[in-house]
Amino acid sequence: MKVAKFGGSSVADAIQFKKVKNIVESDSKRSVVVVSAAGKSQKEPVKVTDMLIKLEKALKAGTDFQLLFGHISARVLKIRDDLNLDVNIEQDLDDIYQNLNHCSHDYLVSRGEFLTGKLMAAYLGYHFVDAKDVMIFDGDQFDYAKSSEKVKSAYQRYSRILVPGFYGANLDGSIHLMPRGGSDISGSILAKLLDAELYENWTDVSGILMADPRIVNHSKKIDILTYDELQELSYMGIGVFQEEAVRPVREKSIPTKILNTNHPEEGGTLVVDAKDKQLNDQIITGIAGKKNYTVITIKKYQLNKHIEVLQKVLAVLQKFRIAINYVPSGNDSFSFLFQQSDISNKLESIVLKLKQTCGLDDVEVNKDIALVAAVSLQLSKRPAIAGKILDYLDNSLINVRLVIQEGSDIKVVFGVANEDYEKTISKIYREAMFRDYKKIPA
Ligand code: ASP
């Protein structure tokens, strides 16, 4: 069997619903369908989830929430009516309306998936299984043991089921919301629980591109990549697949396909175990990056022998509660990378505190740094590739401020000035496309 998850743009209106039906009906193995909330379309510029978040704000502020609720209802009713569905969705809308004043954030924001799921289940003729009855969380953790039983029994009983994504329930039955983009996680968990032969993630792009198409014209599509490669690219913000959705399918080596609901014929990107991916001639699988990092470098002679200094530094950083993204190190220095938005209003105080309390020789700050990651399974087998890319960037007059290769051996990260970000990505892309990897030593 296959689990097929359809993202927000794939279920945005009646036209998209029809495409989903065609896809589901063209393969009888697609017996479990997961949907996001209706997303953006040409006519609808706002996702239902964002409308619900806005509705919650209006409720809290005591401003006119009726209008927003009316807009959400109209979207749902239009899909129902355009498809001539015999579903009493007014009843569900009315229940939600009655709950507005005392419901939780998780309940309200998950209603987009709930309503879209109800409509899609009716349209496909699949049994609607409310995610709150089968996807169980114990605190922050997904409870596989409890959920497994429930999911399997619903599947055995109805054989064709639709489960709304993005939420489940806590042990006390209240709604538990997942992070944004969480329907990917729901689908991945269901594929794991039901031992699917394939997890299909239907979106509005034909798979994952090697590089951001806004930077590289006609970027090549990645036909096949490993879970690790996908996770690294997702972490660097490629945005096609929720980062946390990789783990469940990977744990059971369930192949995952990222496909385009608008162009199923284009084939998409397949994600597999490393053992199932043949190395090809291409040296880099994908390139991704983010701008706006700040680097704080602390310096002290023979720092690597002064653990107590590092402890003091970490204590300072912990006090300011900011997430550290990378920590490249040398003998006499350590650099900490932060997202600029996390640190900007605390930077001066942090630097002052580090200087005053940690006994350092120097503290250096570099702002407006972009990170560009080249990801490839081949990097672990041919470390010389990273050096080649570095030479190439150097020859292209890009000043690489830092190179990070520790942590994951399938990724090398280059830190460059923000203004060199696009150029760096284009150059690495060219290098990856046109260099013959067989000539690079193992
Ligand atoms: N609807 C939710 C969001 O917009 C979850 C999802 O689409 O997966 O984040």
PDB file of C-alpha atoms in Angstrom, residues 184-423:
ATOM      1  CA  ASP A 184       4.355  15.983   5.903  1.00  0.00           C
ATOM      2  CA  ILE A 185       5.123  14.545   9.339  1.00  0.00           C
ATOM      3  CA  SER A 186       1.630  13.016   9.653  1.00  0.00           C
ATOM      4  CA  GLY A 187       2.037  11.273   6.297  1.00  0.00           C
ATOM      5  CA  SER A 188       5.498  10.039   7.144  1.00  0.00           C
ATOM      6  CA  ILE A 189       4.344   8.627  10.496  1.00  0.00           C
ATOM      7  CA  LEU A 190       1.358   6.893   8.871  1.00  0.00           C
ATOM      8  CA  ALA A 191       3.631   5.380   6.219  1.00  0.00           C
ATOM      9  CA  LYS A 192       5.822   4.037   9.000  1.00  0.00           C
ATOM     10  CA  LEU A 193       2.946   2.703  11.092  1.00  0.00           C
ATOM     11  CA  LEU A 194       1.360   0.935   8.140  1.00  0.00           C
ATOM     12  CA  ASP A 195       4.624  -0.284   6.615  1.00  0.00           C
ATOM     13  CA  ALA A 196       3.845   1.428   3.337  1.00  0.00           C
ATOM     14  CA  GLU A 197       5.806   0.431   0.282  1.00  0.00           C
ATOM     15  CA  LEU A 198       5.957   4.103  -0.721  1.00  0.00           C
ATOM     16  CA  TYR A 199       5.249   7.481   0.839  1.00  0.00           C
ATOM     17  CA  GLU A 200       4.120  10.004  -1.761  1.00  0.00           C
ATOM     18  CA  ASN A 201       4.329  13.667  -0.927  1.00  0.00           C
ATOM     19  CA  TRP A 202       2.304  15.606  -3.495  1.00  0.00           C
ATOM     20  CA  THR A 203       3.108  19.311  -3.686  1.00  0.00           C
ATOM     21  CA  ASP A 204       3.203  22.061  -6.302  1.00  0.00           C
ATOM     22  CA  VAL A 205       6.775  21.472  -7.452  1.00  0.00           C
ATOM     23  CA  SER A 206       8.078  18.571  -9.515  1.00  0.00           C
ATOM     24  CA  GLY A 207      10.487  17.371  -6.884  1.00  0.00           C
ATOM     25  CA  ILE A 208      13.531  18.992  -5.390  1.00  0.00           C
ATOM     26  CA  LEU A 209      15.763  21.124  -7.546  1.00  0.00           C
ATOM     27  CA  MET A 210      19.525  21.091  -7.210  1.00  0.00           C
ATOM     28  CA  ALA A 211      19.536  24.799  -6.470  1.00  0.00           C
ATOM     29  CA  ASP A 212      17.050  27.578  -5.868  1.00  0.00           C
ATOM     30  CA  PRO A 213      15.500  28.363  -9.298  1.00  0.00           C
ATOM     31  CA  ARG A 214      15.375  32.052  -8.401  1.00  0.00           C
ATOM     32  CA  ILE A 215      19.167  31.964  -8.417  1.00  0.00           C
ATOM     33  CA  VAL A 216      20.000  29.265 -10.964  1.00  0.00           C
ATOM     34  CA  ASN A 217      17.959  29.366 -14.172  1.00  0.00           C
ATOM     35  CA  HIS A 218      16.631  25.964 -15.208  1.00  0.00           C
ATOM     36  CA  SER A 219      18.212  24.283 -12.216  1.00  0.00           C
ATOM     37  CA  LYS A 220      18.351  20.546 -12.705  1.00  0.00           C
ATOM     38  CA  LYS A 221      15.916  18.403 -10.754  1.00  0.00           C
ATOM     39  CA  ILE A 222      17.354  15.919  -8.270  1.00  0.00           C
ATOM     40  CA  ASP A 223      16.043  12.533  -9.420  1.00  0.00           C
ATOM     41  CA  ILE A 224      17.206  10.583  -6.419  1.00  0.00           C
ATOM     42  CA  LEU A 225      18.698  11.473  -3.052  1.00  0.00           C
ATOM     43  CA  THR A 226      19.140   9.873   0.343  1.00  0.00           C
ATOM     44  CA  TYR A 227      17.249  10.643   3.544  1.00  0.00           C
ATOM     45  CA  ASP A 228      20.411  12.214   4.988  1.00  0.00           C
ATOM     46  CA  GLU A 229      20.860  14.428   1.971  1.00  0.00           C
ATOM     47  CA  LEU A 230      17.217  15.482   2.141  1.00  0.00           C
ATOM     48  CA  GLN A 231      17.495  16.221   5.845  1.00  0.00           C
ATOM     49  CA  GLU A 232      20.568  18.391   5.353  1.00  0.00           C
ATOM     50  CA  LEU A 233      18.926  20.288   2.509  1.00  0.00           C
ATOM     51  CA  SER A 234      15.700  20.716   4.500  1.00  0.00           C
ATOM     52  CA  TYR A 235      17.721  22.009   7.448  1.00  0.00           C
ATOM     53  CA  MET A 236      19.259  24.605   5.149  1.00  0.00           C
ATOM     54  CA  GLY A 237      15.811  25.737   4.161  1.00  0.00           C
ATOM     55  CA  ILE A 238      14.861  24.155   0.823  1.00  0.00           C
ATOM     56  CA  GLY A 239      11.312  24.184   2.161  1.00  0.00           C
ATOM     57  CA  VAL A 240       9.829  21.370   0.050  1.00  0.00           C
ATOM     58  CA  PHE A 241       9.659  18.796   2.832  1.00  0.00           C
ATOM     59  CA  GLN A 242       9.268  19.373   6.576  1.00  0.00           C
ATOM     60  CA  GLU A 243      12.593  18.569   8.206  1.00  0.00           C
ATOM     61  CA  GLU A 244      11.037  16.437  10.945  1.00  0.00           C
ATOM     62  CA  ALA A 245       9.191  14.331   8.386  1.00  0.00           C
ATOM     63  CA  VAL A 246      12.355  12.556   7.308  1.00  0.00           C
ATOM     64  CA  ARG A 247      12.864  10.476  10.442  1.00  0.00           C
ATOM     65  CA  PRO A 248       9.773   8.197  10.480  1.00  0.00           C
ATOM     66  CA  VAL A 249      10.144   7.018   6.867  1.00  0.00           C
ATOM     67  CA  ARG A 250      13.883   6.670   7.223  1.00  0.00           C
ATOM     68  CA  GLU A 251      13.530   4.456  10.288  1.00  0.00           C
ATOM     69  CA  LYS A 252      11.745   1.889   8.179  1.00  0.00           C
ATOM     70  CA  SER A 253      13.576   2.628   4.925  1.00  0.00           C
ATOM     71  CA  ILE A 254      10.309   3.554   3.229  1.00  0.00           C
ATOM     72  CA  PRO A 255      11.066   5.209  -0.115  1.00  0.00           C
ATOM     73  CA  THR A 256       9.544   8.642  -0.395  1.00  0.00           C
ATOM     74  CA  LYS A 257       8.591  10.485  -3.547  1.00  0.00           C
ATOM     75  CA  ILE A 258       8.100  14.211  -3.871  1.00  0.00           C
ATOM     76  CA  LEU A 259       5.679  14.812  -6.722  1.00  0.00           C
ATOM     77  CA  ASN A 260       3.705  17.576  -8.394  1.00  0.00           C
ATOM     78  CA  THR A 261      -0.099  17.357  -8.261  1.00  0.00           C
ATOM     79  CA  ASN A 262      -0.257  19.667 -11.298  1.00  0.00           C
ATOM     80  CA  HIS A 263       2.257  17.616 -13.284  1.00  0.00           C
ATOM     81  CA  PRO A 264       2.266  14.013 -12.117  1.00  0.00           C
ATOM     82  CA  GLU A 265       3.937  13.010 -15.379  1.00  0.00           C
ATOM     83  CA  GLU A 266       7.136  14.863 -14.450  1.00  0.00           C
ATOM     84  CA  GLY A 267       8.187  12.138 -12.102  1.00  0.00           C
ATOM     85  CA  GLY A 268       9.467  14.028  -9.093  1.00  0.00           C
ATOM     86  CA  THR A 269      12.289  13.213  -6.712  1.00  0.00           C
ATOM     87  CA  LEU A 270      12.795   9.862  -5.024  1.00  0.00           C
ATOM     88  CA  VAL A 271      14.279   9.673  -1.526  1.00  0.00           C
ATOM     89  CA  VAL A 272      15.896   6.406  -0.492  1.00  0.00           C
ATOM     90  CA  ASP A 273      18.345   4.760   1.888  1.00  0.00           C
ATOM     91  CA  ALA A 274      22.028   5.352   1.149  1.00  0.00           C
ATOM     92  CA  LYS A 275      22.431   1.698   0.211  1.00  0.00           C
ATOM     93  CA  ASP A 276      19.825   2.086  -2.518  1.00  0.00           C
ATOM     94  CA  LYS A 277      21.397   5.073  -4.195  1.00  0.00           C
ATOM     95  CA  GLN A 278      23.943   4.425  -6.902  1.00  0.00           C
ATOM     96  CA  LEU A 279      26.698   6.983  -7.065  1.00  0.00           C
ATOM     97  CA  ASN A 280      26.524   8.805 -10.342  1.00  0.00           C
ATOM     98  CA  ASP A 281      28.863  11.182 -12.035  1.00  0.00           C
ATOM     99  CA  GLN A 282      27.528  14.231 -10.315  1.00  0.00           C
ATOM    100  CA  ILE A 283      29.673  15.473  -7.456  1.00  0.00           C
ATOM    101  CA  ILE A 284      27.025  17.470  -5.614  1.00  0.00           C
ATOM    102  CA  THR A 285      23.423  16.393  -5.045  1.00  0.00           C
ATOM    103  CA  GLY A 286      21.977  19.703  -3.941  1.00  0.00           C
ATOM    104  CA  ILE A 287      22.873  23.214  -2.855  1.00  0.00           C
ATOM    105  CA  ALA A 288      20.987  25.279  -0.324  1.00  0.00           C
ATOM    106  CA  GLY A 289      21.669  28.151   1.968  1.00  0.00           C
ATOM    107  CA  LYS A 290      20.516  30.997   4.119  1.00  0.00           C
ATOM    108  CA  LYS A 291      21.545  34.580   4.545  1.00  0.00           C
ATOM    109  CA  ASN A 292      21.947  36.756   7.618  1.00  0.00           C
ATOM    110  CA  TYR A 293      24.111  35.005  10.135  1.00  0.00           C
ATOM    111  CA  THR A 294      26.373  36.609  12.715  1.00  0.00           C
ATOM    112  CA  VAL A 295      29.623  34.915  13.684  1.00  0.00           C
ATOM    113  CA  ILE A 296      31.202  35.509  17.079  1.00  0.00           C
ATOM    114  CA  THR A 297      34.766  34.233  17.223  1.00  0.00           C
ATOM    115  CA  ILE A 298      36.458  33.917  20.577  1.00  0.00           C
ATOM    116  CA  LYS A 299      40.240  33.774  20.661  1.00  0.00           C
ATOM    117  CA  LYS A 300      42.651  32.555  23.265  1.00  0.00           C
ATOM    118  CA  TYR A 301      46.099  31.074  22.939  1.00  0.00           C
ATOM    119  CA  GLN A 302      45.791  27.249  23.078  1.00  0.00           C
ATOM    120  CA  LEU A 303      42.066  27.496  23.637  1.00  0.00           C
ATOM    121  CA  ASN A 304      41.663  23.781  22.994  1.00  0.00           C
ATOM    122  CA  LYS A 305      43.537  23.154  26.276  1.00  0.00           C
ATOM    123  CA  HIS A 306      41.328  25.513  28.300  1.00  0.00           C
ATOM    124  CA  ILE A 307      38.032  23.730  28.699  1.00  0.00           C
ATOM    125  CA  GLU A 308      37.131  25.976  31.652  1.00  0.00           C
ATOM    126  CA  VAL A 309      37.179  29.020  29.328  1.00  0.00           C
ATOM    127  CA  LEU A 310      34.813  27.305  26.949  1.00  0.00           C
ATOM    128  CA  GLN A 311      32.510  26.406  29.789  1.00  0.00           C
ATOM    129  CA  LYS A 312      32.336  30.061  30.803  1.00  0.00           C
ATOM    130  CA  VAL A 313      31.611  31.090  27.223  1.00  0.00           C
ATOM    131  CA  LEU A 314      28.832  28.532  26.901  1.00  0.00           C
ATOM    132  CA  ALA A 315      27.351  29.676  30.208  1.00  0.00           C
ATOM    133  CA  VAL A 316      27.180  33.253  28.860  1.00  0.00           C
ATOM    134  CA  LEU A 317      25.506  32.099  25.656  1.00  0.00           C
ATOM    135  CA  GLN A 318      23.075  29.948  27.576  1.00  0.00           C
ATOM    136  CA  LYS A 319      22.105  32.907  29.731  1.00  0.00           C
ATOM    137  CA  PHE A 320      21.060  34.828  26.642  1.00  0.00           C
ATOM    138  CA  ARG A 321      18.991  31.893  25.362  1.00  0.00           C
ATOM    139  CA  ILE A 322      19.927  31.950  21.724  1.00  0.00           C
ATOM    140  CA  ALA A 323      20.169  28.983  19.412  1.00  0.00           C
ATOM    141  CA  ILE A 324      23.675  28.271  18.143  1.00  0.00           C
ATOM    142  CA  ASN A 325      23.726  26.991  14.580  1.00  0.00           C
ATOM    143  CA  TYR A 326      27.314  25.840  14.076  1.00  0.00           C
ATOM    144  CA  VAL A 327      30.523  25.820  16.074  1.00  0.00           C
ATOM    145  CA  PRO A 328      33.615  25.622  13.884  1.00  0.00           C
ATOM    146  CA  SER A 329      36.850  25.505  15.873  1.00  0.00           C
ATOM    147  CA  GLY A 330      40.591  25.882  15.588  1.00  0.00           C
ATOM    148  CA  ASN A 331      43.436  25.507  18.079  1.00  0.00           C
ATOM    149  CA  ASP A 332      43.234  29.037  19.343  1.00  0.00           C
ATOM    150  CA  SER A 333      39.718  29.995  18.422  1.00  0.00           C
ATOM    151  CA  PHE A 334      36.088  28.955  18.430  1.00  0.00           C
ATOM    152  CA  SER A 335      33.391  30.503  16.275  1.00  0.00           C
ATOM    153  CA  PHE A 336      29.698  30.491  17.081  1.00  0.00           C
ATOM    154  CA  LEU A 337      27.134  31.097  14.368  1.00  0.00           C
ATOM    155  CA  PHE A 338      23.786  32.658  15.101  1.00  0.00           C
ATOM    156  CA  GLN A 339      20.867  33.696  13.013  1.00  0.00           C
ATOM    157  CA  GLN A 340      21.002  37.472  12.947  1.00  0.00           C
ATOM    158  CA  SER A 341      17.332  37.835  13.864  1.00  0.00           C
ATOM    159  CA  ASP A 342      17.913  35.773  17.041  1.00  0.00           C
ATOM    160  CA  ILE A 343      20.869  37.755  18.257  1.00  0.00           C
ATOM    161  CA  SER A 344      20.753  41.301  16.908  1.00  0.00           C
ATOM    162  CA  ASN A 345      19.356  43.110  19.964  1.00  0.00           C
ATOM    163  CA  LYS A 346      21.538  41.129  22.379  1.00  0.00           C
ATOM    164  CA  LEU A 347      24.813  41.215  20.475  1.00  0.00           C
ATOM    165  CA  GLU A 348      26.485  44.093  22.300  1.00  0.00           C
ATOM    166  CA  SER A 349      25.623  42.724  25.732  1.00  0.00           C
ATOM    167  CA  ILE A 350      26.861  39.255  24.805  1.00  0.00           C
ATOM    168  CA  VAL A 351      30.176  40.523  23.512  1.00  0.00           C
ATOM    169  CA  LEU A 352      30.630  42.692  26.590  1.00  0.00           C
ATOM    170  CA  LYS A 353      29.875  39.799  28.915  1.00  0.00           C
ATOM    171  CA  LEU A 354      32.241  37.480  27.027  1.00  0.00           C
ATOM    172  CA  LYS A 355      35.024  40.039  27.240  1.00  0.00           C
ATOM    173  CA  GLN A 356      34.439  40.764  30.916  1.00  0.00           C
ATOM    174  CA  THR A 357      33.975  37.300  32.323  1.00  0.00           C
ATOM    175  CA  CYS A 358      35.729  34.684  30.221  1.00  0.00           C
ATOM    176  CA  GLY A 359      39.420  35.621  30.215  1.00  0.00           C
ATOM    177  CA  LEU A 360      39.699  35.692  26.413  1.00  0.00           C
ATOM    178  CA  ASP A 361      42.423  37.301  24.301  1.00  0.00           C
ATOM    179  CA  ASP A 362      39.925  38.677  21.828  1.00  0.00           C
ATOM    180  CA  VAL A 363      36.301  38.525  20.657  1.00  0.00           C
ATOM    181  CA  GLU A 364      35.594  39.181  16.995  1.00  0.00           C
ATOM    182  CA  VAL A 365      32.191  39.760  15.417  1.00  0.00           C
ATOM    183  CA  ASN A 366      31.321  39.272  11.752  1.00  0.00           C
ATOM    184  CA  LYS A 367      27.844  40.193  10.625  1.00  0.00           C
ATOM    185  CA  ASP A 368      25.894  39.650   7.401  1.00  0.00           C
ATOM    186  CA  ILE A 369      27.297  36.231   6.656  1.00  0.00           C
ATOM    187  CA  ALA A 370      25.481  33.827   4.344  1.00  0.00           C
ATOM    188  CA  LEU A 371      25.893  30.082   4.622  1.00  0.00           C
ATOM    189  CA  VAL A 372      25.842  27.942   1.511  1.00  0.00           C
ATOM    190  CA  ALA A 373      25.789  24.176   1.905  1.00  0.00           C
ATOM    191  CA  ALA A 374      26.788  21.712  -0.767  1.00  0.00           C
ATOM    192  CA  VAL A 375      25.280  18.360   0.076  1.00  0.00           C
ATOM    193  CA  SER A 376      26.346  15.026  -1.326  1.00  0.00           C
ATOM    194  CA  LEU A 377      26.838  11.467  -0.221  1.00  0.00           C
ATOM    195  CA  GLN A 378      30.015  11.563  -2.251  1.00  0.00           C
ATOM    196  CA  LEU A 379      31.614  14.067   0.118  1.00  0.00           C
ATOM    197  CA  SER A 380      31.997  11.344   2.717  1.00  0.00           C
ATOM    198  CA  LYS A 381      33.866   9.170   0.252  1.00  0.00           C
ATOM    199  CA  ARG A 382      35.782  11.867  -1.590  1.00  0.00           C
ATOM    200  CA  PRO A 383      36.730  14.622   0.837  1.00  0.00           C
ATOM    201  CA  ALA A 384      38.894  16.201  -1.857  1.00  0.00           C
ATOM    202  CA  ILE A 385      35.704  17.481  -3.494  1.00  0.00           C
ATOM    203  CA  ALA A 386      35.316  20.133  -0.774  1.00  0.00           C
ATOM    204  CA  GLY A 387      38.835  21.385  -1.464  1.00  0.00           C
ATOM    205  CA  LYS A 388      38.147  21.555  -5.202  1.00  0.00           C
ATOM    206  CA  ILE A 389      35.039  23.646  -4.630  1.00  0.00           C
ATOM    207  CA  LEU A 390      36.937  25.936  -2.303  1.00  0.00           C
ATOM    208  CA  ASP A 391      39.680  26.450  -4.911  1.00  0.00           C
ATOM    209  CA  TYR A 392      37.059  27.154  -7.494  1.00  0.00           C
ATOM    210  CA  LEU A 393      35.291  29.755  -5.319  1.00  0.00           C
ATOM    211  CA  ASP A 394      38.651  31.317  -4.591  1.00  0.00           C
ATOM    212  CA  ASN A 395      39.439  31.533  -8.298  1.00  0.00           C
ATOM    213  CA  SER A 396      36.042  33.121  -8.824  1.00  0.00           C
ATOM    214  CA  LEU A 397      37.071  35.864  -6.387  1.00  0.00           C
ATOM    215  CA  ILE A 398      34.581  34.845  -3.736  1.00  0.00           C
ATOM    216  CA  ASN A 399      36.004  35.463  -0.314  1.00  0.00           C
ATOM    217  CA  VAL A 400      35.113  32.379   1.705  1.00  0.00           C
ATOM    218  CA  ARG A 401      35.160  33.483   5.327  1.00  0.00           C
ATOM    219  CA  LEU A 402      34.651  30.067   6.820  1.00  0.00           C
ATOM    220  CA  VAL A 403      34.325  26.429   5.879  1.00  0.00           C
ATOM    221  CA  ILE A 404      32.475  24.002   8.079  1.00  0.00           C
ATOM    222  CA  GLN A 405      32.792  20.334   7.415  1.00  0.00           C
ATOM    223  CA  GLU A 406      32.411  18.708  10.793  1.00  0.00           C
ATOM    224  CA  GLY A 407      29.154  17.321  12.112  1.00  0.00           C
ATOM    225  CA  SER A 408      27.815  15.739   9.006  1.00  0.00           C
ATOM    226  CA  ASP A 409      30.217  14.176   6.553  1.00  0.00           C
ATOM    227  CA  ILE A 410      27.853  14.606   3.621  1.00  0.00           C
ATOM    228  CA  LYS A 411      27.814  18.374   3.711  1.00  0.00           C
ATOM    229  CA  VAL A 412      30.279  21.186   3.425  1.00  0.00           C
ATOM    230  CA  VAL A 413      29.176  24.678   4.391  1.00  0.00           C
ATOM    231  CA  PHE A 414      30.805  27.828   3.074  1.00  0.00           C
ATOM    232  CA  GLY A 415      30.363  31.123   4.906  1.00  0.00           C
ATOM    233  CA  VAL A 416      30.474  34.120   2.559  1.00  0.00           C
ATOM    234  CA  ALA A 417      29.340  37.735   2.681  1.00  0.00           C
ATOM    235  CA  ASN A 418      25.588  38.145   2.171  1.00  0.00           C
ATOM    236  CA  GLU A 419      26.188  39.920  -1.125  1.00  0.00           C
ATOM    237  CA  ASP A 420      28.130  36.905  -2.467  1.00  0.00           C
ATOM    238  CA  TYR A 421      25.324  34.478  -1.608  1.00  0.00           C
ATOM    239  CA  GLU A 422      23.728  34.144  -5.052  1.00  0.00           C
ATOM    240  CA  LYS A 423      27.071  34.089  -6.829  1.00  0.00           C
TER     241      LYS A 423
END
